[in-house]
JSON list of C-alpha atoms in Angstrom, two decimals:
[
{"chain": "A", "resi": 143, "resn": "MET", "atom": "CA", "xyz": [18.87, -11.88, -16.20]},
{"chain": "A", "resi": 144, "resn": "THR", "atom": "CA", "xyz": [15.11, -12.27, -14.44]},
{"chain": "A", "resi": 145, "resn": "ALA", "atom": "CA", "xyz": [14.26, -10.34, -10.94]},
{"chain": "A", "resi": 146, "resn": "THR", "atom": "CA", "xyz": [15.66, -12.68, -8.51]},
{"chain": "A", "resi": 147, "resn": "GLU", "atom": "CA", "xyz": [18.97, -13.40, -9.88]},
{"chain": "A", "resi": 148, "resn": "ALA", "atom": "CA", "xyz": [18.96, -9.54, -9.60]},
{"chain": "A", "resi": 149, "resn": "GLY", "atom": "CA", "xyz": [18.03, -9.62, -6.76]},
{"chain": "A", "resi": 150, "resn": "VAL", "atom": "CA", "xyz": [14.87, -9.67, -5.76]},
{"chain": "A", "resi": 151, "resn": "PRO", "atom": "CA", "xyz": [13.04, -11.82, -3.94]},
{"chain": "A", "resi": 152, "resn": "ALA", "atom": "CA", "xyz": [10.12, -14.23, -5.85]},
{"chain": "A", "resi": 153, "resn": "PRO", "atom": "CA", "xyz": [7.45, -13.23, -4.72]},
{"chain": "A", "resi": 154, "resn": "SER", "atom": "CA", "xyz": [6.07, -14.64, -2.00]},
{"chain": "A", "resi": 155, "resn": "PRO", "atom": "CA", "xyz": [2.39, -14.98, -0.70]},
{"chain": "A", "resi": 156, "resn": "GLU", "atom": "CA", "xyz": [2.02, -11.98, 1.35]},
{"chain": "A", "resi": 157, "resn": "HIS", "atom": "CA", "xyz": [3.39, -10.26, -1.50]},
{"chain": "A", "resi": 158, "resn": "ALA", "atom": "CA", "xyz": [0.22, -12.17, -3.19]},
{"chain": "A", "resi": 159, "resn": "HIS", "atom": "CA", "xyz": [-1.64, -11.16, -0.39]},
{"chain": "A", "resi": 160, "resn": "LEU", "atom": "CA", "xyz": [-1.66, -7.92, -0.58]},
{"chain": "A", "resi": 161, "resn": "ARG", "atom": "CA", "xyz": [-2.00, -7.71, -4.08]},
{"chain": "A", "resi": 162, "resn": "GLU", "atom": "CA", "xyz": [-4.86, -8.63, -3.42]},
{"chain": "A", "resi": 163, "resn": "LEU", "atom": "CA", "xyz": [-6.08, -6.36, -0.89]},
{"chain": "A", "resi": 164, "resn": "CYS", "atom": "CA", "xyz": [-5.37, -3.75, -3.43]},
{"chain": "A", "resi": 165, "resn": "LEU", "atom": "CA", "xyz": [-7.58, -4.45, -6.31]},
{"chain": "A", "resi": 166, "resn": "ALA", "atom": "CA", "xyz": [-9.96, -5.95, -4.20]},
{"chain": "A", "resi": 167, "resn": "LEU", "atom": "CA", "xyz": [-10.91, -2.72, -3.76]},
{"chain": "A", "resi": 168, "resn": "PRO", "atom": "CA", "xyz": [-13.71, -0.23, -5.97]},
{"chain": "A", "resi": 169, "resn": "ASP", "atom": "CA", "xyz": [-11.86, 0.84, -8.96]},
{"chain": "A", "resi": 170, "resn": "ALA", "atom": "CA", "xyz": [-8.72, 0.32, -8.56]},
{"chain": "A", "resi": 171, "resn": "THR", "atom": "CA", "xyz": [-5.78, -1.17, -11.06]},
{"chain": "A", "resi": 172, "resn": "SER", "atom": "CA", "xyz": [-2.08, -1.91, -10.87]},
{"chain": "A", "resi": 173, "resn": "ASP", "atom": "CA", "xyz": [1.00, -0.18, -13.38]},
{"chain": "A", "resi": 174, "resn": "PHE", "atom": "CA", "xyz": [4.44, -0.73, -13.36]},
{"chain": "A", "resi": 175, "resn": "PRO", "atom": "CA", "xyz": [5.13, 2.28, -14.52]},
{"chain": "A", "resi": 176, "resn": "PHE", "atom": "CA", "xyz": [8.96, 1.99, -13.00]},
{"chain": "A", "resi": 177, "resn": "GLY", "atom": "CA", "xyz": [9.58, -1.03, -14.31]},
{"chain": "A", "resi": 178, "resn": "PRO", "atom": "CA", "xyz": [9.13, -4.77, -13.15]},
{"chain": "A", "resi": 179, "resn": "ASP", "atom": "CA", "xyz": [10.22, -4.55, -9.55]},
{"chain": "A", "resi": 180, "resn": "ALA", "atom": "CA", "xyz": [7.79, -2.36, -8.58]},
{"chain": "A", "resi": 181, "resn": "GLU", "atom": "CA", "xyz": [4.54, -2.65, -8.97]},
{"chain": "A", "resi": 182, "resn": "VAL", "atom": "CA", "xyz": [1.40, 0.48, -8.36]},
{"chain": "A", "resi": 183, "resn": "PHE", "atom": "CA", "xyz": [-2.05, 0.47, -7.17]},
{"chain": "A", "resi": 184, "resn": "ARG", "atom": "CA", "xyz": [-4.51, 3.44, -8.31]},
{"chain": "A", "resi": 185, "resn": "VAL", "atom": "CA", "xyz": [-8.09, 4.49, -7.66]},
{"chain": "A", "resi": 186, "resn": "ARG", "atom": "CA", "xyz": [-9.04, 6.81, -10.69]},
{"chain": "A", "resi": 187, "resn": "LEU", "atom": "CA", "xyz": [-5.36, 7.32, -11.67]},
{"chain": "A", "resi": 188, "resn": "LYS", "atom": "CA", "xyz": [-4.19, 8.25, -7.93]},
{"chain": "A", "resi": 189, "resn": "MET", "atom": "CA", "xyz": [-1.61, 5.92, -6.17]},
{"chain": "A", "resi": 190, "resn": "PHE", "atom": "CA", "xyz": [-2.07, 4.98, -2.86]},
{"chain": "A", "resi": 191, "resn": "ALA", "atom": "CA", "xyz": [0.34, 1.85, -2.86]},
{"chain": "A", "resi": 192, "resn": "LEU", "atom": "CA", "xyz": [2.94, 0.93, -4.55]},
{"chain": "A", "resi": 193, "resn": "LEU", "atom": "CA", "xyz": [4.75, -2.36, -3.72]},
{"chain": "A", "resi": 194, "resn": "MET", "atom": "CA", "xyz": [8.86, -2.94, -4.56]},
{"chain": "A", "resi": 195, "resn": "HIS", "atom": "CA", "xyz": [12.01, -4.36, -3.76]},
{"chain": "A", "resi": 196, "resn": "ASN", "atom": "CA", "xyz": [14.50, -2.91, -2.57]},
{"chain": "A", "resi": 197, "resn": "HIS", "atom": "CA", "xyz": [17.29, -4.08, -0.65]},
{"chain": "A", "resi": 198, "resn": "ARG", "atom": "CA", "xyz": [18.75, -1.31, 0.72]},
{"chain": "A", "resi": 199, "resn": "VAL", "atom": "CA", "xyz": [15.55, -1.01, 2.82]},
{"chain": "A", "resi": 200, "resn": "SER", "atom": "CA", "xyz": [14.60, -3.92, 3.43]},
{"chain": "A", "resi": 201, "resn": "PRO", "atom": "CA", "xyz": [15.71, -8.24, 2.65]},
{"chain": "A", "resi": 202, "resn": "HIS", "atom": "CA", "xyz": [11.44, -8.68, 2.30]},
{"chain": "A", "resi": 203, "resn": "TRP", "atom": "CA", "xyz": [9.13, -6.63, -0.08]},
{"chain": "A", "resi": 204, "resn": "THR", "atom": "CA", "xyz": [7.15, -3.17, 0.96]},
{"chain": "A", "resi": 205, "resn": "VAL", "atom": "CA", "xyz": [4.52, -1.51, 0.38]},
{"chain": "A", "resi": 206, "resn": "ASN", "atom": "CA", "xyz": [4.61, 2.27, 0.34]},
{"chain": "A", "resi": 207, "resn": "LEU", "atom": "CA", "xyz": [0.97, 3.02, 1.72]},
{"chain": "A", "resi": 208, "resn": "LYS", "atom": "CA", "xyz": [-0.32, 6.40, 2.71]},
{"chain": "A", "resi": 209, "resn": "VAL", "atom": "CA", "xyz": [-0.95, 7.18, 5.71]},
{"chain": "A", "resi": 210, "resn": "ASP", "atom": "CA", "xyz": [-2.74, 10.25, 8.16]},
{"chain": "A", "resi": 211, "resn": "PRO", "atom": "CA", "xyz": [0.05, 12.53, 9.33]},
{"chain": "A", "resi": 212, "resn": "ASP", "atom": "CA", "xyz": [-0.54, 12.39, 13.17]},
{"chain": "A", "resi": 213, "resn": "MET", "atom": "CA", "xyz": [-0.52, 8.34, 12.74]},
{"chain": "A", "resi": 214, "resn": "LEU", "atom": "CA", "xyz": [2.66, 8.43, 11.61]},
{"chain": "A", "resi": 215, "resn": "PRO", "atom": "CA", "xyz": [4.07, 8.87, 14.59]},
{"chain": "A", "resi": 216, "resn": "GLY", "atom": "CA", "xyz": [3.17, 6.57, 16.04]},
{"chain": "A", "resi": 217, "resn": "LEU", "atom": "CA", "xyz": [2.76, 3.72, 13.71]},
{"chain": "A", "resi": 218, "resn": "VAL", "atom": "CA", "xyz": [6.64, 3.66, 13.36]},
{"chain": "A", "resi": 219, "resn": "ALA", "atom": "CA", "xyz": [7.40, 4.04, 16.73]},
{"chain": "A", "resi": 220, "resn": "ALA", "atom": "CA", "xyz": [4.73, 0.92, 17.73]},
{"chain": "A", "resi": 221, "resn": "HIS", "atom": "CA", "xyz": [5.04, -1.24, 14.97]},
{"chain": "A", "resi": 222, "resn": "ASP", "atom": "CA", "xyz": [9.21, -2.51, 13.56]},
{"chain": "A", "resi": 223, "resn": "ASP", "atom": "CA", "xyz": [7.80, -3.45, 10.15]},
{"chain": "A", "resi": 224, "resn": "VAL", "atom": "CA", "xyz": [6.19, 0.38, 9.81]},
{"chain": "A", "resi": 225, "resn": "LEU", "atom": "CA", "xyz": [9.63, 3.18, 8.75]},
{"chain": "A", "resi": 226, "resn": "PRO", "atom": "CA", "xyz": [8.91, 6.61, 7.47]},
{"chain": "A", "resi": 227, "resn": "GLY", "atom": "CA", "xyz": [8.06, 5.85, 3.77]},
{"chain": "A", "resi": 228, "resn": "TYR", "atom": "CA", "xyz": [10.39, 5.08, 1.39]},
{"chain": "A", "resi": 229, "resn": "HIS", "atom": "CA", "xyz": [11.67, 7.37, -1.45]},
{"chain": "A", "resi": 230, "resn": "MET", "atom": "CA", "xyz": [7.63, 8.86, -0.57]},
{"chain": "A", "resi": 231, "resn": "ASN", "atom": "CA", "xyz": [6.96, 11.97, 1.00]},
{"chain": "A", "resi": 232, "resn": "LYS", "atom": "CA", "xyz": [7.46, 11.16, 4.78]},
{"chain": "A", "resi": 233, "resn": "GLN", "atom": "CA", "xyz": [4.39, 13.51, 6.30]},
{"chain": "A", "resi": 234, "resn": "HIS", "atom": "CA", "xyz": [2.39, 10.63, 4.20]},
{"chain": "A", "resi": 235, "resn": "TRP", "atom": "CA", "xyz": [3.67, 8.24, 3.43]},
{"chain": "A", "resi": 236, "resn": "VAL", "atom": "CA", "xyz": [5.25, 4.66, 5.77]},
{"chain": "A", "resi": 237, "resn": "SER", "atom": "CA", "xyz": [7.03, 1.97, 3.79]},
{"chain": "A", "resi": 238, "resn": "VAL", "atom": "CA", "xyz": [5.57, -1.85, 5.91]},
{"chain": "A", "resi": 239, "resn": "GLU", "atom": "CA", "xyz": [7.91, -4.33, 5.74]},
{"chain": "A", "resi": 240, "resn": "LEU", "atom": "CA", "xyz": [6.05, -7.70, 4.31]},
{"chain": "A", "resi": 241, "resn": "HIS", "atom": "CA", "xyz": [7.93, -10.13, 6.07]},
{"chain": "A", "resi": 242, "resn": "PRO", "atom": "CA", "xyz": [6.25, -14.28, 6.86]},
{"chain": "A", "resi": 243, "resn": "ARG", "atom": "CA", "xyz": [5.35, -12.54, 10.34]},
{"chain": "A", "resi": 244, "resn": "ILE", "atom": "CA", "xyz": [3.09, -9.46, 9.49]},
{"chain": "A", "resi": 245, "resn": "ASP", "atom": "CA", "xyz": [-0.21, -8.95, 10.40]},
{"chain": "A", "resi": 246, "resn": "ARG", "atom": "CA", "xyz": [-2.28, -9.49, 7.49]},
{"chain": "A", "resi": 247, "resn": "ALA", "atom": "CA", "xyz": [-5.54, -7.27, 9.40]},
{"chain": "A", "resi": 248, "resn": "PHE", "atom": "CA", "xyz": [-3.29, -4.81, 10.56]},
{"chain": "A", "resi": 249, "resn": "LEU", "atom": "CA", "xyz": [-1.97, -4.61, 6.56]},
{"chain": "A", "resi": 250, "resn": "ALA", "atom": "CA", "xyz": [-5.14, -4.86, 5.36]},
{"chain": "A", "resi": 251, "resn": "ASP", "atom": "CA", "xyz": [-6.35, -1.83, 7.78]},
{"chain": "A", "resi": 252, "resn": "LEU", "atom": "CA", "xyz": [-3.40, 0.01, 6.50]},
{"chain": "A", "resi": 253, "resn": "VAL", "atom": "CA", "xyz": [-4.18, -0.62, 2.68]},
{"chain": "A", "resi": 254, "resn": "GLU", "atom": "CA", "xyz": [-7.87, 0.20, 3.15]},
{"chain": "A", "resi": 255, "resn": "ASP", "atom": "CA", "xyz": [-6.50, 3.71, 5.15]},
{"chain": "A", "resi": 256, "resn": "SER", "atom": "CA", "xyz": [-4.44, 4.54, 1.65]},
{"chain": "A", "resi": 257, "resn": "TYR", "atom": "CA", "xyz": [-6.82, 3.50, -0.51]},
{"chain": "A", "resi": 258, "resn": "ASP", "atom": "CA", "xyz": [-10.33, 5.90, 1.82]},
{"chain": "A", "resi": 259, "resn": "LEU", "atom": "CA", "xyz": [-7.52, 9.24, 1.89]},
{"chain": "A", "resi": 260, "resn": "VAL", "atom": "CA", "xyz": [-6.58, 8.66, -1.81]},
{"chain": "A", "resi": 261, "resn": "VAL", "atom": "CA", "xyz": [-10.30, 8.28, -2.63]},
{"chain": "A", "resi": 262, "resn": "SER", "atom": "CA", "xyz": [-11.28, 11.67, 0.21]},
{"chain": "A", "resi": 263, "resn": "GLY", "atom": "CA", "xyz": [-8.53, 13.68, -1.44]},
{"chain": "A", "resi": 264, "resn": "LEU", "atom": "CA", "xyz": [-10.46, 12.91, -5.41]},
{"chain": "A", "resi": 265, "resn": "PRO", "atom": "CA", "xyz": [-13.51, 15.37, -7.17]},
{"chain": "A", "resi": 266, "resn": "VAL", "atom": "CA", "xyz": [-17.12, 13.37, -4.95]},
{"chain": "A", "resi": 267, "resn": "ARG", "atom": "CA", "xyz": [-17.93, 12.57, -8.65]},
{"chain": "A", "resi": 268, "resn": "HIS", "atom": "CA", "xyz": [-15.00, 10.58, -9.65]},
{"chain": "A", "resi": 269, "resn": "ARG", "atom": "CA", "xyz": [-15.51, 8.84, -5.87]},
{"chain": "A", "resi": 270, "resn": "PRO", "atom": "CA", "xyz": [-16.53, 5.73, -5.50]},
{"chain": "A", "resi": 271, "resn": "ALA", "atom": "CA", "xyz": [-20.12, 5.18, -4.62]},
{"chain": "A", "resi": 272, "resn": "THR", "atom": "CA", "xyz": [-19.47, 2.26, -1.51]},
{"chain": "A", "resi": 273, "resn": "HIS", "atom": "CA", "xyz": [-16.68, -0.34, -1.13]},
{"chain": "A", "resi": 274, "resn": "GLN", "atom": "CA", "xyz": [-16.69, -3.44, 1.58]},
{"chain": "A", "resi": 275, "resn": "HIS", "atom": "CA", "xyz": [-14.07, -3.29, 4.02]},
{"chain": "A", "resi": 276, "resn": "PRO", "atom": "CA", "xyz": [-12.26, -6.69, 4.24]},
{"chain": "A", "resi": 277, "resn": "THR", "atom": "CA", "xyz": [-13.89, -7.59, 7.81]},
{"chain": "A", "resi": 278, "resn": "GLY", "atom": "CA", "xyz": [-17.25, -7.63, 5.25]},
{"chain": "A", "resi": 279, "resn": "GLU", "atom": "CA", "xyz": [-18.67, -3.57, 6.77]},
{"chain": "A", "resi": 280, "resn": "THR", "atom": "CA", "xyz": [-20.04, -1.49, 4.24]},
{"chain": "A", "resi": 281, "resn": "ARG", "atom": "CA", "xyz": [-18.03, 2.05, 4.16]},
{"chain": "A", "resi": 282, "resn": "PRO", "atom": "CA", "xyz": [-18.51, 4.83, 2.31]},
{"chain": "A", "resi": 283, "resn": "GLY", "atom": "CA", "xyz": [-16.12, 5.89, -0.68]},
{"chain": "A", "resi": 284, "resn": "GLY", "atom": "CA", "xyz": [-14.12, 8.54, 1.42]},
{"chain": "A", "resi": 285, "resn": "HIS", "atom": "CA", "xyz": [-14.58, 8.07, 4.94]},
{"chain": "A", "resi": 286, "resn": "ALA", "atom": "CA", "xyz": [-12.72, 6.61, 7.01]}
]
């Protein structure tokens, strides 16, 4: 039985866009430790995004992203497509629905913020020196 036959939607343009955003970041890698329907994006072996589908969360693909705990309540309150992190620490992670109306600039900011939070927790010697923000500005690795 394929993932689509099991009720998992086929990858969408939003799914592909999310993958591009994540893999464009310095030293970003991906793997499938939880099976073929849950892709984990990492920097230096630390997860910064989890792309998955769970019909209990949304009919769409979702991505779990790390966020600043002080920003989390406001993000959830202000955006219908941002939910407390499914199956994650709800003080540090959100789930974002990847539906066709998703604001791609907003999504790019959330992905980079998640990456930055994870990079800032790495020992300095393990942090990427710099990375390009999707807008083209150069930002030091690990600093928002």
